């Protein structure tokens, strides 16, 4: 004797939701852009100032038309400075140029340095200029207080920081 539990139900229902189907199609379209996909990759190097770095990614894709460009997901970068300090940067996405050694970090960027935590939506490291720009919803928290701004410019060679605000926005600072 057999029992039919789904009697009268429509068996032609979608097993995968339309939202997930769109996501799969989007990922497949990305896979067909001509580049190769790599998993758990890392690049080690020395910047023009002689500081060591490692940039890692859970997933990376090269670009056939620009072979020096590597598109990354789930990015972690470590900068080992000559003064024995370490800067760690994490982001959801990133771009690494393996020729110029420039790096771009995007989406939920978090940087940790000497007890300070910086968050933003975008950070760019320009190796040739020894310069780091942080933009889009920038916040820094450390034992001295908190700062919010639109743009922060770090000159790594001169060890200077410029904090900027666009239009009529103000730089907010709460110092202890």
GROMACS .gro file of N, CA and C in nm:
model
  528
    1UNK      N    1   0.085  -0.117   0.000
    1UNK     CA    2   0.000   0.000   0.000
    1UNK      C    3   0.089   0.124   0.000
    2UNK      N    4   0.058   0.224  -0.081
    2UNK     CA    5   0.133   0.348  -0.093
    2UNK      C    6   0.050   0.465  -0.042
    3UNK      N    7   0.119   0.562   0.021
    3UNK     CA    8   0.053   0.684   0.067
    3UNK      C    9   0.112   0.801  -0.006
    4UNK      N   10   0.029   0.887  -0.061
    4UNK     CA   11   0.075   1.005  -0.133
    4UNK      C   12   0.053   1.127  -0.045
    5UNK      N   13   0.164   1.185   0.003
    5UNK     CA   14   0.155   1.299   0.094
    5UNK      C   15   0.128   1.430   0.022
    6UNK      N   16   0.169   1.442  -0.101
    6UNK     CA   17   0.157   1.569  -0.173
    6UNK      C   18   0.041   1.568  -0.271
    7UNK      N   19  -0.060   1.492  -0.244
    7UNK     CA   20  -0.174   1.478  -0.333
    7UNK      C   21  -0.239   1.615  -0.355
    8UNK      N   22  -0.258   1.651  -0.479
    8UNK     CA   23  -0.325   1.775  -0.511
    8UNK      C   24  -0.234   1.897  -0.512
    9UNK      N   25  -0.106   1.884  -0.475
    9UNK     CA   26  -0.015   1.999  -0.477
    9UNK      C   27   0.050   2.012  -0.613
   10UNK      N   28   0.080   2.135  -0.648
   10UNK     CA   29   0.144   2.164  -0.777
   10UNK      C   30   0.291   2.123  -0.770
   11UNK      N   31   0.330   2.025  -0.850
   11UNK     CA   32   0.467   1.977  -0.849
   11UNK      C   33   0.559   2.061  -0.938
   12UNK      N   34   0.502   2.159  -1.006
   12UNK     CA   35   0.582   2.243  -1.094
   12UNK      C   36   0.632   2.370  -1.025
   13UNK      N   37   0.624   2.376  -0.894
   13UNK     CA   38   0.672   2.493  -0.821
   13UNK      C   39   0.824   2.503  -0.835
   14UNK      N   40   0.873   2.626  -0.829
   14UNK     CA   41   1.017   2.646  -0.836
   14UNK      C   42   1.082   2.600  -0.705
   15UNK      N   43   1.186   2.521  -0.718
   15UNK     CA   44   1.261   2.476  -0.601
   15UNK      C   45   1.353   2.587  -0.553
   16UNK      N   46   1.405   2.666  -0.646
   16UNK     CA   47   1.496   2.776  -0.613
   16UNK      C   48   1.419   2.907  -0.633
   17UNK      N   49   1.424   2.993  -0.532
   17UNK     CA   50   1.350   3.119  -0.540
   17UNK      C   51   1.404   3.206  -0.654
   18UNK      N   52   1.320   3.299  -0.700
   18UNK     CA   53   1.362   3.388  -0.810
   18UNK      C   54   1.481   3.473  -0.768
   19UNK      N   55   1.487   3.512  -0.642
   19UNK     CA   56   1.599   3.594  -0.593
   19UNK      C   57   1.730   3.516  -0.604
   20UNK      N   58   1.728   3.389  -0.563
   20UNK     CA   59   1.849   3.307  -0.571
   20UNK      C   60   1.883   3.277  -0.717
   21UNK      N   61   1.781   3.257  -0.801
   21UNK     CA   62   1.806   3.234  -0.944
   21UNK      C   63   1.878   3.354  -1.006
   22UNK      N   64   1.834   3.477  -0.971
   22UNK     CA   65   1.899   3.598  -1.023
   22UNK      C   66   2.044   3.604  -0.978
   23UNK      N   67   2.068   3.570  -0.851
   23UNK     CA   68   2.204   3.573  -0.797
   23UNK      C   69   2.294   3.472  -0.871
   24UNK      N   70   2.241   3.354  -0.896
   24UNK     CA   71   2.318   3.251  -0.968
   24UNK      C   72   2.349   3.299  -1.110
   25UNK      N   73   2.249   3.357  -1.178
   25UNK     CA   74   2.272   3.409  -1.314
   25UNK      C   75   2.377   3.519  -1.314
   26UNK      N   76   2.369   3.607  -1.213
   26UNK     CA   77   2.467   3.716  -1.203
   26UNK      C   78   2.608   3.660  -1.183
   27UNK      N   79   2.623   3.561  -1.095
   27UNK     CA   80   2.754   3.500  -1.072
   27UNK      C   81   2.805   3.426  -1.195
   28UNK      N   82   2.715   3.359  -1.266
   28UNK     CA   83   2.755   3.290  -1.389
   28UNK      C   84   2.799   3.390  -1.495
   29UNK      N   85   2.731   3.504  -1.502
   29UNK     CA   86   2.770   3.608  -1.598
   29UNK      C   87   2.909   3.660  -1.565
   30UNK      N   88   2.937   3.677  -1.436
   30UNK     CA   89   3.071   3.720  -1.394
   30UNK      C   90   3.174   3.616  -1.434
   31UNK      N   91   3.137   3.488  -1.421
   31UNK     CA   92   3.231   3.381  -1.454
   31UNK      C   93   3.263   3.377  -1.603
   32UNK      N   94   3.175   3.434  -1.686
   32UNK     CA   95   3.195   3.428  -1.830
   32UNK      C   96   3.262   3.553  -1.886
   33UNK      N   97   3.327   3.634  -1.803
   33UNK     CA   98   3.389   3.756  -1.852
   33UNK      C   99   3.529   3.732  -1.908
   34UNK      N  100   3.569   3.608  -1.920
   34UNK     CA  101   3.697   3.577  -1.982
   34UNK      C  102   3.811   3.558  -1.884
   35UNK      N  103   3.793   3.590  -1.758
   35UNK     CA  104   3.900   3.575  -1.661
   35UNK      C  105   3.894   3.441  -1.591
   36UNK      N  106   4.006   3.406  -1.529
   36UNK     CA  107   4.013   3.283  -1.452
   36UNK      C  108   3.982   3.313  -1.306
   37UNK      N  109   3.924   3.216  -1.236
   37UNK     CA  110   3.891   3.232  -1.094
   37UNK      C  111   3.990   3.151  -1.012
   38UNK      N  112   4.037   3.211  -0.902
   38UNK     CA  113   4.129   3.145  -0.811
   38UNK      C  114   4.073   3.155  -0.670
   39UNK      N  115   4.106   3.060  -0.585
   39UNK     CA  116   4.056   3.059  -0.448
   39UNK      C  117   4.173   3.058  -0.351
   40UNK      N  118   4.153   3.126  -0.238
   40UNK     CA  119   4.253   3.132  -0.131
   40UNK      C  120   4.391   3.170  -0.184
   41UNK      N  121   4.398   3.290  -0.242
   41UNK     CA  122   4.525   3.336  -0.298
   41UNK      C  123   4.590   3.439  -0.207
   42UNK      N  124   4.720   3.457  -0.222
   42UNK     CA  125   4.789   3.565  -0.151
   42UNK      C  126   4.905   3.614  -0.235
   43UNK      N  127   4.930   3.745  -0.223
   43UNK     CA  128   5.044   3.808  -0.287
   43UNK      C  129   5.131   3.868  -0.177
   44UNK      N  130   5.260   3.844  -0.183
   44UNK     CA  131   5.356   3.901  -0.088
   44UNK      C  132   5.445   3.996  -0.165
   45UNK      N  133   5.486   4.103  -0.098
   45UNK     CA  134   5.575   4.195  -0.167
   45UNK      C  135   5.633   4.299  -0.074
   46UNK      N  136   5.706   4.389  -0.134
   46UNK     CA  137   5.767   4.501  -0.064
   46UNK      C  138   5.729   4.626  -0.141
   47UNK      N  139   5.674   4.726  -0.070
   47UNK     CA  140   5.636   4.849  -0.138
   47UNK      C  141   5.759   4.935  -0.168
   48UNK      N  142   5.739   5.048  -0.232
   48UNK     CA  143   5.851   5.133  -0.273
   48UNK      C  144   5.926   5.193  -0.155
   49UNK      N  145   5.864   5.192  -0.036
   49UNK     CA  146   5.931   5.244   0.084
   49UNK      C  147   6.004   5.135   0.161
   50UNK      N  148   5.997   5.012   0.111
   50UNK     CA  149   6.066   4.901   0.177
   50UNK      C  150   5.984   4.832   0.284
   51UNK      N  151   5.854   4.860   0.293
   51UNK     CA  152   5.767   4.793   0.389
   51UNK      C  153   5.710   4.666   0.325
   52UNK      N  154   5.708   4.559   0.403
   52UNK     CA  155   5.654   4.432   0.356
   52UNK      C  156   5.502   4.434   0.362
   53UNK      N  157   5.437   4.363   0.270
   53UNK     CA  158   5.291   4.348   0.275
   53UNK      C  159   5.251   4.211   0.227
   54UNK      N  160   5.132   4.170   0.270
   54UNK     CA  161   5.067   4.048   0.221
   54UNK      C  162   4.922   4.087   0.195
   55UNK      N  163   4.870   4.052   0.079
   55UNK     CA  164   4.728   4.072   0.050
   55UNK      C  165   4.671   3.936   0.014
   56UNK      N  166   4.562   3.899   0.084
   56UNK     CA  167   4.499   3.768   0.067
   56UNK      C  168   4.355   3.785   0.026
   57UNK      N  169   4.302   3.683  -0.042
   57UNK     CA  170   4.164   3.686  -0.085
   57UNK      C  171   4.107   3.545  -0.088
   58UNK      N  172   3.981   3.532  -0.047
   58UNK     CA  173   3.914   3.402  -0.054
   58UNK      C  174   3.888   3.363  -0.199
   59UNK      N  175   3.857   3.466  -0.284
   59UNK     CA  176   3.830   3.441  -0.424
   59UNK      C  177   3.887   3.556  -0.506
   60UNK      N  178   3.949   3.525  -0.617
   60UNK     CA  179   4.006   3.629  -0.703
   60UNK      C  180   3.984   3.591  -0.848
   61UNK      N  181   3.982   3.695  -0.931
   61UNK     CA  182   3.960   3.675  -1.075
   61UNK      C  183   4.056   3.767  -1.148
   62UNK      N  184   4.123   3.714  -1.247
   62UNK     CA  185   4.208   3.800  -1.328
   62UNK      C  186   4.126   3.857  -1.443
   63UNK      N  187   4.184   3.949  -1.515
   63UNK     CA  188   4.115   4.018  -1.622
   63UNK      C  189   4.196   3.995  -1.750
   64UNK      N  190   4.135   3.934  -1.850
   64UNK     CA  191   4.208   3.900  -1.973
   64UNK      C  192   4.262   4.023  -2.044
   65UNK      N  193   4.187   4.134  -2.043
   65UNK     CA  194   4.231   4.253  -2.116
   65UNK      C  195   4.335   4.334  -2.038
   66UNK      N  196   4.336   4.322  -1.905
   66UNK     CA  197   4.435   4.390  -1.821
   66UNK      C  198   4.493   4.285  -1.726
   67UNK      N  199   4.595   4.215  -1.769
   67UNK     CA  200   4.647   4.101  -1.694
   67UNK      C  201   4.704   4.139  -1.558
   68UNK      N  202   4.740   4.266  -1.537
   68UNK     CA  203   4.796   4.308  -1.409
   68UNK      C  204   4.688   4.331  -1.302
   69UNK      N  205   4.560   4.334  -1.342
   69UNK     CA  206   4.449   4.361  -1.249
   69UNK      C  207   4.393   4.231  -1.195
   70UNK      N  208   4.380   4.225  -1.061
   70UNK     CA  209   4.320   4.110  -0.994
   70UNK      C  210   4.201   4.159  -0.913
   71UNK      N  211   4.082   4.110  -0.945
   71UNK     CA  212   3.960   4.144  -0.871
   71UNK      C  213   3.944   4.045  -0.757
   72UNK      N  214   3.919   4.094  -0.636
   72UNK     CA  215   3.921   4.008  -0.517
   72UNK      C  216   3.792   4.018  -0.438
   73UNK      N  217   3.762   3.910  -0.366
   73UNK     CA  218   3.650   3.907  -0.270
   73UNK      C  219   3.702   3.856  -0.137
   74UNK      N  220   3.645   3.909  -0.029
   74UNK     CA  221   3.687   3.875   0.108
   74UNK      C  222   3.838   3.895   0.123
   75UNK      N  223   3.876   4.021   0.127
   75UNK     CA  224   4.016   4.061   0.122
   75UNK      C  225   4.071   4.090   0.262
   76UNK      N  226   4.194   4.046   0.286
   76UNK     CA  227   4.270   4.079   0.406
   76UNK      C  228   4.409   4.120   0.363
   77UNK      N  229   4.452   4.238   0.408
   77UNK     CA  230   4.586   4.285   0.376
   77UNK      C  231   4.659   4.321   0.504
   78UNK      N  232   4.788   4.292   0.507
   78UNK     CA  233   4.873   4.322   0.623
   78UNK      C  234   4.994   4.400   0.574
   79UNK      N  235   5.016   4.516   0.634
   79UNK     CA  236   5.133   4.598   0.602
   79UNK      C  237   5.226   4.594   0.723
   80UNK      N  238   5.348   4.548   0.704
   80UNK     CA  239   5.447   4.537   0.811
   80UNK      C  240   5.547   4.652   0.795
   81UNK      N  241   5.531   4.756   0.876
   81UNK     CA  242   5.615   4.874   0.862
   81UNK      C  243   5.750   4.855   0.929
   82UNK      N  244   5.846   4.937   0.887
   82UNK     CA  245   5.983   4.927   0.938
   82UNK      C  246   5.993   4.953   1.088
   83UNK      N  247   5.896   5.027   1.145
   83UNK     CA  248   5.898   5.055   1.288
   83UNK      C  249   5.831   4.943   1.370
   84UNK      N  250   5.814   4.826   1.308
   84UNK     CA  251   5.755   4.707   1.370
   84UNK      C  252   5.607   4.719   1.401
   85UNK      N  253   5.536   4.816   1.341
   85UNK     CA  254   5.392   4.823   1.356
   85UNK      C  255   5.326   4.751   1.239
   86UNK      N  256   5.201   4.711   1.258
   86UNK     CA  257   5.128   4.636   1.156
   86UNK      C  258   4.994   4.704   1.132
   87UNK      N  259   4.961   4.725   1.005
   87UNK     CA  260   4.830   4.775   0.964
   87UNK      C  261   4.758   4.659   0.898
   88UNK      N  262   4.637   4.631   0.948
   88UNK     CA  263   4.555   4.524   0.889
   88UNK      C  264   4.432   4.589   0.827
   89UNK      N  265   4.403   4.554   0.701
   89UNK     CA  266   4.286   4.606   0.631
   89UNK      C  267   4.203   4.488   0.582
   90UNK      N  268   4.071   4.495   0.607
   90UNK     CA  269   3.977   4.393   0.560
   90UNK      C  270   3.870   4.462   0.477
   91UNK      N  271   3.818   4.393   0.375
   91UNK     CA  272   3.706   4.445   0.298
   91UNK      C  273   3.636   4.330   0.226
   92UNK      N  274   3.514   4.358   0.182
   92UNK     CA  275   3.439   4.256   0.108
   92UNK      C  276   3.496   4.239  -0.033
   93UNK      N  277   3.539   4.350  -0.094
   93UNK     CA  278   3.592   4.345  -0.230
   93UNK      C  279   3.722   4.424  -0.238
   94UNK      N  280   3.799   4.393  -0.340
   94UNK     CA  281   3.924   4.467  -0.359
   94UNK      C  282   3.978   4.449  -0.499
   95UNK      N  283   4.070   4.536  -0.533
   95UNK     CA  284   4.141   4.528  -0.661
   95UNK      C  285   4.290   4.541  -0.632
   96UNK      N  286   4.369   4.451  -0.688
   96UNK     CA  287   4.514   4.455  -0.671
   96UNK      C  288   4.577   4.466  -0.808
   97UNK      N  289   4.667   4.561  -0.824
   97UNK     CA  290   4.742   4.576  -0.947
   97UNK      C  291   4.880   4.516  -0.922
   98UNK      N  292   4.908   4.400  -0.979
   98UNK     CA  293   5.034   4.331  -0.949
   98UNK      C  294   5.153   4.390  -1.023
   99UNK      N  295   5.131   4.496  -1.102
   99UNK     CA  296   5.241   4.566  -1.167
   99UNK      C  297   5.280   4.690  -1.086
  100UNK      N  298   5.181   4.776  -1.052
  100UNK     CA  299   5.209   4.899  -0.977
  100UNK      C  300   5.207   4.876  -0.826
  101UNK      N  301   5.149   4.762  -0.783
  101UNK     CA  302   5.129   4.725  -0.642
  101UNK      C  303   5.025   4.814  -0.573
  102UNK      N  304   4.945   4.888  -0.650
  102UNK     CA  305   4.836   4.967  -0.594
  102UNK      C  306   4.723   4.873  -0.552
  103UNK      N  307   4.647   4.915  -0.448
  103UNK     CA  308   4.539   4.832  -0.395
  103UNK      C  309   4.416   4.918  -0.369
  104UNK      N  310   4.300   4.862  -0.397
  104UNK     CA  311   4.174   4.929  -0.366
  104UNK      C  312   4.090   4.832  -0.282
  105UNK      N  313   4.031   4.884  -0.175
  105UNK     CA  314   3.946   4.806  -0.087
  105UNK      C  315   3.808   4.871  -0.088
  106UNK      N  316   3.702   4.790  -0.103
  106UNK     CA  317   3.567   4.846  -0.107
  106UNK      C  318   3.470   4.758  -0.030
  107UNK      N  319   3.365   4.821   0.019
  107UNK     CA  320   3.254   4.759   0.092
  107UNK      C  321   3.299   4.707   0.229
  108UNK      N  322   3.246   4.771   0.331
  108UNK     CA  323   3.274   4.733   0.470
  108UNK      C  324   3.424   4.723   0.498
  109UNK      N  325   3.493   4.831   0.470
  109UNK     CA  326   3.637   4.837   0.492
  109UNK      C  327   3.662   4.858   0.642
  110UNK      N  328   3.756   4.782   0.696
  110UNK     CA  329   3.796   4.796   0.836
  110UNK      C  330   3.948   4.790   0.842
  111UNK      N  331   4.006   4.890   0.907
  111UNK     CA  332   4.151   4.893   0.924
  111UNK      C  333   4.182   4.898   1.072
  112UNK      N  334   4.277   4.816   1.115
  112UNK     CA  335   4.322   4.812   1.254
  112UNK      C  336   4.469   4.850   1.258
  113UNK      N  337   4.501   4.950   1.344
  113UNK     CA  338   4.640   4.993   1.356
  113UNK      C  339   4.663   5.048   1.496
  114UNK      N  340   4.752   4.985   1.569
  114UNK     CA  341   4.795   5.034   1.700
  114UNK      C  342   4.677   5.067   1.794
  115UNK      N  343   4.576   4.980   1.798
  115UNK     CA  344   4.463   5.001   1.887
  115UNK      C  345   4.355   5.092   1.831
  116UNK      N  346   4.374   5.148   1.712
  116UNK     CA  347   4.273   5.230   1.647
  116UNK      C  348   4.200   5.146   1.544
  117UNK      N  349   4.068   5.169   1.533
  117UNK     CA  350   3.987   5.099   1.434
  117UNK      C  351   3.925   5.203   1.341
  118UNK      N  352   3.947   5.186   1.213
  118UNK     CA  353   3.892   5.275   1.112
  118UNK      C  354   3.794   5.196   1.028
  119UNK      N  355   3.677   5.254   1.002
  119UNK     CA  356   3.581   5.190   0.912
  119UNK      C  357   3.543   5.290   0.803
  120UNK      N  358   3.513   5.236   0.685
  120UNK     CA  359   3.470   5.318   0.571
  120UNK      C  360   3.412   5.225   0.465
  121UNK      N  361   3.379   5.282   0.352
  121UNK     CA  362   3.332   5.203   0.240
  121UNK      C  363   3.437   5.189   0.130
  122UNK      N  364   3.546   5.270   0.141
  122UNK     CA  365   3.647   5.266   0.036
  122UNK      C  366   3.783   5.309   0.092
  123UNK      N  367   3.887   5.238   0.050
  123UNK     CA  368   4.024   5.276   0.084
  123UNK      C  369   4.111   5.242  -0.037
  124UNK      N  370   4.205   5.331  -0.068
  124UNK     CA  371   4.295   5.308  -0.181
  124UNK      C  372   4.438   5.334  -0.138
  125UNK      N  373   4.525   5.237  -0.168
  125UNK     CA  374   4.667   5.251  -0.140
  125UNK      C  375   4.741   5.271  -0.272
  126UNK      N  376   4.808   5.386  -0.284
  126UNK     CA  377   4.884   5.418  -0.404
  126UNK      C  378   5.032   5.398  -0.373
  127UNK      N  379   5.086   5.286  -0.414
  127UNK     CA  380   5.224   5.251  -0.384
  127UNK      C  381   5.322   5.354  -0.440
  128UNK      N  382   5.301   5.399  -0.562
  128UNK     CA  383   5.394   5.492  -0.626
  128UNK      C  384   5.401   5.626  -0.553
  129UNK      N  385   5.293   5.663  -0.484
  129UNK     CA  386   5.289   5.790  -0.412
  129UNK      C  387   5.306   5.771  -0.261
  130UNK      N  388   5.308   5.643  -0.215
  130UNK     CA  389   5.317   5.612  -0.073
  130UNK      C  390   5.205   5.683   0.003
  131UNK      N  391   5.083   5.665  -0.049
  131UNK     CA  392   4.969   5.741  -0.004
  131UNK      C  393   4.848   5.650   0.014
  132UNK      N  394   4.769   5.675   0.117
  132UNK     CA  395   4.648   5.597   0.144
  132UNK      C  396   4.532   5.694   0.157
  133UNK      N  397   4.425   5.674   0.079
  133UNK     CA  398   4.305   5.756   0.092
  133UNK      C  399   4.193   5.668   0.146
  134UNK      N  400   4.118   5.724   0.240
  134UNK     CA  401   4.003   5.655   0.299
  134UNK      C  402   3.882   5.744   0.273
  135UNK      N  403   3.774   5.689   0.218
  135UNK     CA  404   3.657   5.772   0.187
  135UNK      C  405   3.527   5.696   0.208
  136UNK      N  406   3.417   5.772   0.205
  136UNK     CA  407   3.281   5.721   0.218
  136UNK      C  408   3.253   5.666   0.358
  137UNK      N  409   3.189   5.748   0.439
  137UNK     CA  410   3.147   5.711   0.575
  137UNK      C  411   3.267   5.672   0.662
  138UNK      N  412   3.363   5.760   0.670
  138UNK     CA  413   3.487   5.732   0.743
  138UNK      C  414   3.467   5.756   0.892
  139UNK      N  415   3.508   5.659   0.972
  139UNK     CA  416   3.504   5.672   1.118
  139UNK      C  417   3.630   5.609   1.177
  140UNK      N  418   3.688   5.678   1.275
  140UNK     CA  419   3.802   5.624   1.348
  140UNK      C  420   3.765   5.622   1.496
  141UNK      N  421   3.792   5.509   1.561
  141UNK     CA  422   3.773   5.497   1.706
  141UNK      C  423   3.903   5.449   1.768
  142UNK      N  424   3.944   5.517   1.874
  142UNK     CA  425   4.056   5.467   1.953
  142UNK      C  426   4.044   5.524   2.094
  143UNK      N  427   4.145   5.501   2.177
  143UNK     CA  428   4.137   5.542   2.318
  143UNK      C  429   4.128   5.693   2.333
  144UNK      N  430   4.170   5.768   2.233
  144UNK     CA  431   4.165   5.915   2.240
  144UNK      C  432   4.029   5.970   2.202
  145UNK      N  433   3.942   5.889   2.139
  145UNK     CA  434   3.810   5.936   2.101
  145UNK      C  435   3.768   5.884   1.965
  146UNK      N  436   3.672   5.957   1.903
  146UNK     CA  437   3.617   5.917   1.774
  146UNK      C  438   3.619   6.035   1.678
  147UNK      N  439   3.639   6.006   1.550
  147UNK     CA  440   3.635   6.107   1.445
  147UNK      C  441   3.554   6.051   1.328
  148UNK      N  442   3.465   6.135   1.271
  148UNK     CA  443   3.391   6.101   1.150
  148UNK      C  444   3.419   6.208   1.046
  149UNK      N  445   3.440   6.168   0.922
  149UNK     CA  446   3.470   6.263   0.814
  149UNK      C  447   3.433   6.201   0.681
  150UNK      N  448   3.448   6.279   0.575
  150UNK     CA  449   3.421   6.230   0.439
  150UNK      C  450   3.545   6.168   0.375
  151UNK      N  451   3.662   6.222   0.409
  151UNK     CA  452   3.784   6.179   0.342
  151UNK      C  453   3.903   6.196   0.437
  152UNK      N  454   3.989   6.095   0.440
  152UNK     CA  455   4.114   6.102   0.515
  152UNK      C  456   4.228   6.065   0.421
  153UNK      N  457   4.332   6.146   0.424
  153UNK     CA  458   4.447   6.126   0.338
  153UNK      C  459   4.570   6.102   0.425
  154UNK      N  460   4.630   5.985   0.411
  154UNK     CA  461   4.749   5.950   0.489
  154UNK      C  462   4.871   5.953   0.399
  155UNK      N  463   4.967   6.037   0.431
  155UNK     CA  464   5.095   6.035   0.362
  155UNK      C  465   5.186   5.944   0.445
  156UNK      N  466   5.210   5.824   0.398
  156UNK     CA  467   5.282   5.725   0.476
  156UNK      C  468   5.429   5.760   0.493
  157UNK      N  469   5.485   5.830   0.398
  157UNK     CA  470   5.626   5.866   0.408
  157UNK      C  471   5.646   5.980   0.509
  158UNK      N  472   5.561   6.083   0.502
  158UNK     CA  473   5.572   6.196   0.593
  158UNK      C  474   5.503   6.171   0.727
  159UNK      N  475   5.424   6.062   0.733
  159UNK     CA  476   5.347   6.028   0.854
  159UNK      C  477   5.250   6.141   0.891
  160UNK      N  478   5.178   6.195   0.789
  160UNK     CA  479   5.081   6.301   0.814
  160UNK      C  480   4.941   6.255   0.776
  161UNK      N  481   4.840   6.317   0.836
  161UNK     CA  482   4.700   6.284   0.812
  161UNK      C  483   4.625   6.413   0.784
  162UNK      N  484   4.554   6.420   0.671
  162UNK     CA  485   4.463   6.530   0.641
  162UNK      C  486   4.322   6.475   0.649
  163UNK      N  487   4.235   6.547   0.718
  163UNK     CA  488   4.095   6.507   0.732
  163UNK      C  489   4.010   6.611   0.662
  164UNK      N  490   3.921   6.567   0.572
  164UNK     CA  491   3.843   6.660   0.491
  164UNK      C  492   3.694   6.628   0.498
  165UNK      N  493   3.616   6.732   0.472
  165UNK     CA  494   3.471   6.721   0.465
  165UNK      C  495   3.426   6.788   0.336
  166UNK      N  496   3.323   6.735   0.271
  166UNK     CA  497   3.273   6.789   0.146
  166UNK      C  498   3.157   6.884   0.172
  167UNK      N  499   3.144   6.983   0.087
  167UNK     CA  500   3.037   7.083   0.091
  167UNK      C  501   3.026   7.141   0.231
  168UNK      N  502   2.908   7.135   0.290
  168UNK     CA  503   2.887   7.195   0.422
  168UNK      C  504   2.894   7.093   0.534
  169UNK      N  505   2.934   6.971   0.501
  169UNK     CA  506   2.945   6.870   0.607
  169UNK      C  507   3.055   6.909   0.704
  170UNK      N  508   3.042   6.864   0.824
  170UNK     CA  509   3.142   6.896   0.926
  170UNK      C  510   3.217   6.771   0.966
  171UNK      N  511   3.337   6.792   1.015
  171UNK     CA  512   3.413   6.683   1.072
  171UNK      C  513   3.370   6.671   1.217
  172UNK      N  514   3.325   6.554   1.256
  172UNK     CA  515   3.281   6.532   1.393
  172UNK      C  516   3.391   6.465   1.472
  173UNK      N  517   3.422   6.521   1.588
  173UNK     CA  518   3.525   6.463   1.673
  173UNK      C  519   3.477   6.464   1.817
  174UNK      N  520   3.491   6.350   1.883
  174UNK     CA  521   3.466   6.337   2.026
  174UNK      C  522   3.595   6.287   2.087
  175UNK      N  523   3.668   6.378   2.151
  175UNK     CA  524   3.799   6.340   2.205
  175UNK      C  525   3.790   6.323   2.355
  176UNK      N  526   3.863   6.224   2.404
  176UNK     CA  527   3.866   6.196   2.548
  176UNK      C  528   3.971   6.283   2.616
   0.00000   0.00000   0.00000
